[in-house]
mmCIF file with all atom_site columns, C-alpha atoms in Angstrom:
data_model
loop_
_atom_site.group_PDB
_atom_site.id
_atom_site.type_symbol
_atom_site.label_atom_id
_atom_site.label_alt_id
_atom_site.label_comp_id
_atom_site.label_asym_id
_atom_site.label_entity_id
_atom_site.label_seq_id
_atom_site.pdbx_PDB_ins_code
_atom_site.Cartn_x
_atom_site.Cartn_y
_atom_site.Cartn_z
_atom_site.occupancy
_atom_site.B_iso_or_equiv
_atom_site.pdbx_formal_charge
_atom_site.auth_seq_id
_atom_site.auth_comp_id
_atom_site.auth_asym_id
_atom_site.auth_atom_id
_atom_site.pdbx_PDB_model_num
ATOM 1   C CA . MET A 1 1   ? -8.185  -92.173 -56.107 1.00 0.00 ? 225 MET A CA 1
ATOM 2   C CA . LEU A 1 2   ? -6.655  -89.574 -58.421 1.00 0.00 ? 226 LEU A CA 1
ATOM 3   C CA . THR A 1 3   ? -9.378  -87.055 -57.537 1.00 0.00 ? 227 THR A CA 1
ATOM 4   C CA . LEU A 1 4   ? -8.628  -87.519 -53.835 1.00 0.00 ? 228 LEU A CA 1
ATOM 5   C CA . LEU A 1 5   ? -4.901  -86.967 -54.425 1.00 0.00 ? 229 LEU A CA 1
ATOM 6   C CA . LYS A 1 6   ? -5.679  -83.831 -56.442 1.00 0.00 ? 230 LYS A CA 1
ATOM 7   C CA . LYS A 1 7   ? -7.806  -82.488 -53.578 1.00 0.00 ? 231 LYS A CA 1
ATOM 8   C CA . ILE A 1 8   ? -5.026  -83.128 -51.061 1.00 0.00 ? 232 ILE A CA 1
ATOM 9   C CA . PHE A 1 9   ? -1.961  -81.880 -52.930 1.00 0.00 ? 233 PHE A CA 1
ATOM 10  C CA . ILE A 1 10  ? -2.798  -79.768 -55.978 1.00 0.00 ? 234 ILE A CA 1
ATOM 11  C CA . TRP A 1 11  ? -3.615  -76.214 -54.922 1.00 0.00 ? 235 TRP A CA 1
ATOM 12  C CA . TRP A 1 12  ? -3.979  -74.779 -58.460 1.00 0.00 ? 236 TRP A CA 1
ATOM 13  C CA . ASN A 1 13  ? -6.799  -77.167 -59.375 1.00 0.00 ? 237 ASN A CA 1
ATOM 14  C CA . GLN A 1 14  ? -9.284  -76.163 -56.650 1.00 0.00 ? 238 GLN A CA 1
ATOM 15  C CA . ASP A 1 15  ? -9.158  -75.674 -52.907 1.00 0.00 ? 239 ASP A CA 1
ATOM 16  C CA . THR A 1 16  ? -7.108  -78.375 -51.178 1.00 0.00 ? 240 THR A CA 1
ATOM 17  C CA . PHE A 1 17  ? -8.186  -80.663 -48.356 1.00 0.00 ? 241 PHE A CA 1
ATOM 18  C CA . GLY A 1 18  ? -6.338  -78.485 -45.835 1.00 0.00 ? 242 GLY A CA 1
ATOM 19  C CA . THR A 1 19  ? -8.114  -75.358 -47.070 1.00 0.00 ? 243 THR A CA 1
ATOM 20  C CA . LYS A 1 20  ? -11.469 -77.147 -46.805 1.00 0.00 ? 244 LYS A CA 1
ATOM 21  C CA . ILE A 1 21  ? -10.777 -78.103 -43.181 1.00 0.00 ? 245 ILE A CA 1
ATOM 22  C CA . LYS A 1 22  ? -9.548  -74.607 -42.309 1.00 0.00 ? 246 LYS A CA 1
ATOM 23  C CA . THR A 1 23  ? -12.635 -73.088 -43.911 1.00 0.00 ? 247 THR A CA 1
ATOM 24  C CA . ILE A 1 24  ? -15.000 -75.427 -42.048 1.00 0.00 ? 248 ILE A CA 1
ATOM 25  C CA . LEU A 1 25  ? -13.314 -75.001 -38.657 1.00 0.00 ? 249 LEU A CA 1
ATOM 26  C CA . PHE A 1 26  ? -12.179 -71.371 -38.650 1.00 0.00 ? 250 PHE A CA 1
ATOM 27  C CA . GLY A 1 27  ? -13.857 -69.587 -41.559 1.00 0.00 ? 251 GLY A CA 1
ATOM 28  C CA . LYS A 1 28  ? -16.844 -67.297 -41.295 1.00 0.00 ? 252 LYS A CA 1
ATOM 29  C CA . PHE A 1 29  ? -18.667 -66.914 -44.616 1.00 0.00 ? 253 PHE A CA 1
ATOM 30  C CA . VAL A 1 30  ? -18.720 -63.231 -45.586 1.00 0.00 ? 254 VAL A CA 1
ATOM 31  C CA . GLY A 1 31  ? -20.233 -63.290 -49.053 1.00 0.00 ? 255 GLY A CA 1
ATOM 32  C CA . LYS A 1 32  ? -20.298 -64.505 -52.630 1.00 0.00 ? 256 LYS A CA 1
ATOM 33  C CA . ASP A 1 33  ? -19.698 -62.615 -55.888 1.00 0.00 ? 257 ASP A CA 1
ATOM 34  C CA . HIS A 1 34  ? -21.371 -63.019 -59.277 1.00 0.00 ? 258 HIS A CA 1
ATOM 35  C CA . PHE A 1 35  ? -18.620 -65.424 -60.447 1.00 0.00 ? 259 PHE A CA 1
ATOM 36  C CA . GLY A 1 36  ? -19.476 -67.823 -57.618 1.00 0.00 ? 260 GLY A CA 1
ATOM 37  C CA . ASN A 1 37  ? -16.309 -67.131 -55.589 1.00 0.00 ? 261 ASN A CA 1
ATOM 38  C CA . LYS A 1 38  ? -16.869 -67.421 -51.829 1.00 0.00 ? 262 LYS A CA 1
ATOM 39  C CA . TYR A 1 39  ? -15.146 -65.108 -49.355 1.00 0.00 ? 263 TYR A CA 1
ATOM 40  C CA . TYR A 1 40  ? -14.235 -66.098 -45.799 1.00 0.00 ? 264 TYR A CA 1
ATOM 41  C CA . GLU A 1 41  ? -12.720 -64.431 -42.759 1.00 0.00 ? 265 GLU A CA 1
ATOM 42  C CA . SER A 1 42  ? -11.256 -65.942 -39.602 1.00 0.00 ? 266 SER A CA 1
ATOM 43  C CA . LYS A 1 43  ? -11.628 -64.605 -36.063 1.00 0.00 ? 267 LYS A CA 1
ATOM 44  C CA . ASN A 1 44  ? -8.098  -63.171 -36.113 1.00 0.00 ? 268 ASN A CA 1
ATOM 45  C CA . GLY A 1 45  ? -8.823  -61.231 -39.338 1.00 0.00 ? 269 GLY A CA 1
ATOM 46  C CA . LYS A 1 46  ? -7.256  -63.438 -42.024 1.00 0.00 ? 270 LYS A CA 1
ATOM 47  C CA . ARG A 1 47  ? -9.231  -63.388 -45.278 1.00 0.00 ? 271 ARG A CA 1
ATOM 48  C CA . TRP A 1 48  ? -9.302  -65.846 -48.174 1.00 0.00 ? 272 TRP A CA 1
ATOM 49  C CA . VAL A 1 49  ? -11.209 -66.805 -51.318 1.00 0.00 ? 273 VAL A CA 1
ATOM 50  C CA . ILE A 1 50  ? -12.533 -70.151 -52.477 1.00 0.00 ? 274 ILE A CA 1
ATOM 51  C CA . TYR A 1 51  ? -12.707 -69.830 -56.267 1.00 0.00 ? 275 TYR A CA 1
ATOM 52  C CA . ALA A 1 52  ? -15.713 -71.293 -58.077 1.00 0.00 ? 276 ALA A CA 1
ATOM 53  C CA . GLU A 1 53  ? -13.834 -72.637 -61.087 1.00 0.00 ? 277 GLU A CA 1
ATOM 54  C CA . GLU A 1 54  ? -10.254 -72.142 -62.208 1.00 0.00 ? 278 GLU A CA 1
ATOM 55  C CA . ILE A 1 55  ? -8.017  -70.390 -59.694 1.00 0.00 ? 279 ILE A CA 1
ATOM 56  C CA . ASP A 1 56  ? -7.119  -66.991 -61.117 1.00 0.00 ? 280 ASP A CA 1
ATOM 57  C CA . ALA A 1 57  ? -6.531  -63.918 -58.964 1.00 0.00 ? 281 ALA A CA 1
ATOM 58  C CA . SER A 1 58  ? -7.824  -61.653 -61.726 1.00 0.00 ? 282 SER A CA 1
ATOM 59  C CA . LYS A 1 59  ? -11.290 -63.159 -61.180 1.00 0.00 ? 283 LYS A CA 1
ATOM 60  C CA . ILE A 1 60  ? -11.782 -61.143 -57.998 1.00 0.00 ? 284 ILE A CA 1
ATOM 61  C CA . PRO A 1 61  ? -14.144 -58.291 -58.955 1.00 0.00 ? 285 PRO A CA 1
ATOM 62  C CA . VAL A 1 62  ? -13.517 -54.733 -57.844 1.00 0.00 ? 286 VAL A CA 1
ATOM 63  C CA . GLU A 1 63  ? -16.250 -54.932 -55.197 1.00 0.00 ? 287 GLU A CA 1
ATOM 64  C CA . TRP A 1 64  ? -14.267 -57.586 -53.322 1.00 0.00 ? 288 TRP A CA 1
ATOM 65  C CA . TYR A 1 65  ? -10.725 -56.481 -54.195 1.00 0.00 ? 289 TYR A CA 1
ATOM 66  C CA . SER A 1 66  ? -10.611 -53.787 -51.539 1.00 0.00 ? 290 SER A CA 1
ATOM 67  C CA . TRP A 1 67  ? -12.040 -56.155 -48.933 1.00 0.00 ? 291 TRP A CA 1
ATOM 68  C CA . ILE A 1 68  ? -9.548  -58.966 -49.590 1.00 0.00 ? 292 ILE A CA 1
ATOM 69  C CA . HIS A 1 69  ? -6.603  -56.511 -49.519 1.00 0.00 ? 293 HIS A CA 1
ATOM 70  C CA . PHE A 1 70  ? -7.746  -54.680 -46.339 1.00 0.00 ? 294 PHE A CA 1
ATOM 71  C CA . THR A 1 71  ? -8.097  -51.383 -48.211 1.00 0.00 ? 295 THR A CA 1
ATOM 72  C CA . PRO A 1 72  ? -10.470 -49.164 -46.231 1.00 0.00 ? 296 PRO A CA 1
ATOM 73  C CA . ASN A 1 73  ? -12.919 -47.257 -48.414 1.00 0.00 ? 297 ASN A CA 1
ATOM 74  C CA . LYS A 1 74  ? -16.629 -46.597 -48.608 1.00 0.00 ? 298 LYS A CA 1
ATOM 75  C CA . ILE A 1 75  ? -17.417 -49.698 -50.699 1.00 0.00 ? 299 ILE A CA 1
ATOM 76  C CA . GLU A 1 76  ? -15.742 -52.144 -48.327 1.00 0.00 ? 300 GLU A CA 1
ATOM 77  C CA . LYS A 1 77  ? -18.993 -53.120 -46.590 1.00 0.00 ? 301 LYS A CA 1
ATOM 78  C CA . ASN A 1 78  ? -21.240 -52.749 -49.655 1.00 0.00 ? 302 ASN A CA 1
ATOM 79  C CA . HIS A 1 79  ? -20.417 -55.504 -52.145 1.00 0.00 ? 303 HIS A CA 1
ATOM 80  C CA . ASP A 1 80  ? -23.413 -54.894 -54.417 1.00 0.00 ? 304 ASP A CA 1
ATOM 81  C CA . LEU A 1 81  ? -22.286 -51.891 -56.410 1.00 0.00 ? 305 LEU A CA 1
ATOM 82  C CA . LYS A 1 82  ? -24.420 -50.169 -59.019 1.00 0.00 ? 306 LYS A CA 1
ATOM 83  C CA . LYS A 1 83  ? -22.993 -50.821 -62.476 1.00 0.00 ? 307 LYS A CA 1
ATOM 84  C CA . TYR A 1 84  ? -23.166 -48.034 -65.028 1.00 0.00 ? 308 TYR A CA 1
ATOM 85  C CA . ASP A 1 85  ? -23.841 -48.454 -68.747 1.00 0.00 ? 309 ASP A CA 1
ATOM 86  C CA . TRP A 1 86  ? -20.330 -47.314 -69.687 1.00 0.00 ? 310 TRP A CA 1
ATOM 87  C CA . GLN A 1 87  ? -18.633 -49.941 -67.513 1.00 0.00 ? 311 GLN A CA 1
ATOM 88  C CA . LYS A 1 88  ? -17.341 -52.980 -69.341 1.00 0.00 ? 312 LYS A CA 1
ATOM 89  C CA . PRO A 1 89  ? -17.880 -56.467 -67.906 1.00 0.00 ? 313 PRO A CA 1
ATOM 90  C CA . HIS A 1 90  ? -15.005 -58.085 -66.064 1.00 0.00 ? 314 HIS A CA 1
ATOM 91  C CA . GLN A 1 91  ? -12.513 -59.983 -68.236 1.00 0.00 ? 315 GLN A CA 1
ATOM 92  C CA . PRO A 1 92  ? -10.048 -62.583 -66.944 1.00 0.00 ? 316 PRO A CA 1
ATOM 93  C CA . ASN A 1 93  ? -6.305  -62.191 -67.352 1.00 0.00 ? 317 ASN A CA 1
ATOM 94  C CA . LEU A 1 94  ? -5.531  -63.493 -70.854 1.00 0.00 ? 318 LEU A CA 1
ATOM 95  C CA . THR A 1 95  ? -1.734  -63.379 -70.562 1.00 0.00 ? 319 THR A CA 1
ATOM 96  C CA . GLY A 1 96  ? -0.166  -66.542 -71.947 1.00 0.00 ? 320 GLY A CA 1
ATOM 97  C CA . THR A 1 97  ? -3.215  -67.559 -73.968 1.00 0.00 ? 321 THR A CA 1
ATOM 98  C CA . ASN A 1 98  ? -3.990  -67.264 -77.678 1.00 0.00 ? 322 ASN A CA 1
ATOM 99  C CA . SER A 1 99  ? -6.329  -64.363 -76.890 1.00 0.00 ? 323 SER A CA 1
ATOM 100 C CA . ALA A 1 100 ? -3.585  -62.291 -75.264 1.00 0.00 ? 324 ALA A CA 1
ATOM 101 C CA . TYR A 1 101 ? -2.958  -58.766 -76.541 1.00 0.00 ? 325 TYR A CA 1
ATOM 102 C CA . TYR A 1 102 ? 0.232   -58.296 -78.566 1.00 0.00 ? 326 TYR A CA 1
ATOM 103 C CA . PRO A 1 103 ? 0.720   -54.701 -79.760 1.00 0.00 ? 327 PRO A CA 1
ATOM 104 C CA . ASN A 1 104 ? 3.328   -55.619 -82.414 1.00 0.00 ? 328 ASN A CA 1
ATOM 105 C CA . LYS A 1 105 ? 2.025   -58.987 -83.498 1.00 0.00 ? 329 LYS A CA 1
ATOM 106 C CA . ASN A 1 106 ? 2.216   -58.094 -87.186 1.00 0.00 ? 330 ASN A CA 1
ATOM 107 C CA . LYS A 1 107 ? 5.988   -57.643 -87.616 1.00 0.00 ? 331 LYS A CA 1
ATOM 108 C CA . ASP A 1 108 ? 5.620   -56.443 -91.228 1.00 0.00 ? 332 ASP A CA 1
ATOM 109 C CA . ALA A 1 109 ? 3.586   -53.428 -90.123 1.00 0.00 ? 333 ALA A CA 1
ATOM 110 C CA . ILE A 1 110 ? 6.692   -51.739 -88.701 1.00 0.00 ? 334 ILE A CA 1
ATOM 111 C CA . LYS A 1 111 ? 9.056   -50.496 -91.378 1.00 0.00 ? 335 LYS A CA 1
ATOM 112 C CA . LYS A 1 112 ? 12.652  -49.639 -90.585 1.00 0.00 ? 336 LYS A CA 1
ATOM 113 C CA . LYS A 1 113 ? 13.610  -46.015 -91.017 1.00 0.00 ? 337 LYS A CA 1
ATOM 114 C CA . TYR A 1 114 ? 17.121  -46.965 -92.064 1.00 0.00 ? 338 TYR A CA 1
ATOM 115 C CA . LYS A 1 115 ? 18.866  -49.598 -94.147 1.00 0.00 ? 339 LYS A CA 1
ATOM 116 C CA . THR A 1 116 ? 21.221  -52.057 -92.540 1.00 0.00 ? 340 THR A CA 1
ATOM 117 C CA . TRP A 1 117 ? 24.845  -51.540 -93.648 1.00 0.00 ? 341 TRP A CA 1
ATOM 118 C CA . LYS A 1 118 ? 26.346  -54.551 -95.429 1.00 0.00 ? 342 LYS A CA 1
ATOM 119 C CA . ASN A 1 119 ? 29.998  -54.975 -96.237 1.00 0.00 ? 343 ASN A CA 1
#
């Protein structure tokens, strides 16, 4: 019962029941990326993503980013781009996690250039 309620109401968990129905009735499958995300388009031009796992907008790879945002360029129709050796693999957005980047995490590393005045 709880799984059914999650499917109906909780959009951040996975696609909801309404999104499933909309995808079945109006969605035309366009493609799938290497993360397992599925991309759909309706007849009137609306585009959406069904995420494979956790919903995170940073999990849309660059090949599909221009397509989902209607940015016309030469890679819009070709979603299988050649990857070069110098390109790093895609990383998810780590903001708010323990793995997030903090430039001044070690507070002792920064020394004051002046002494605080005390009365």
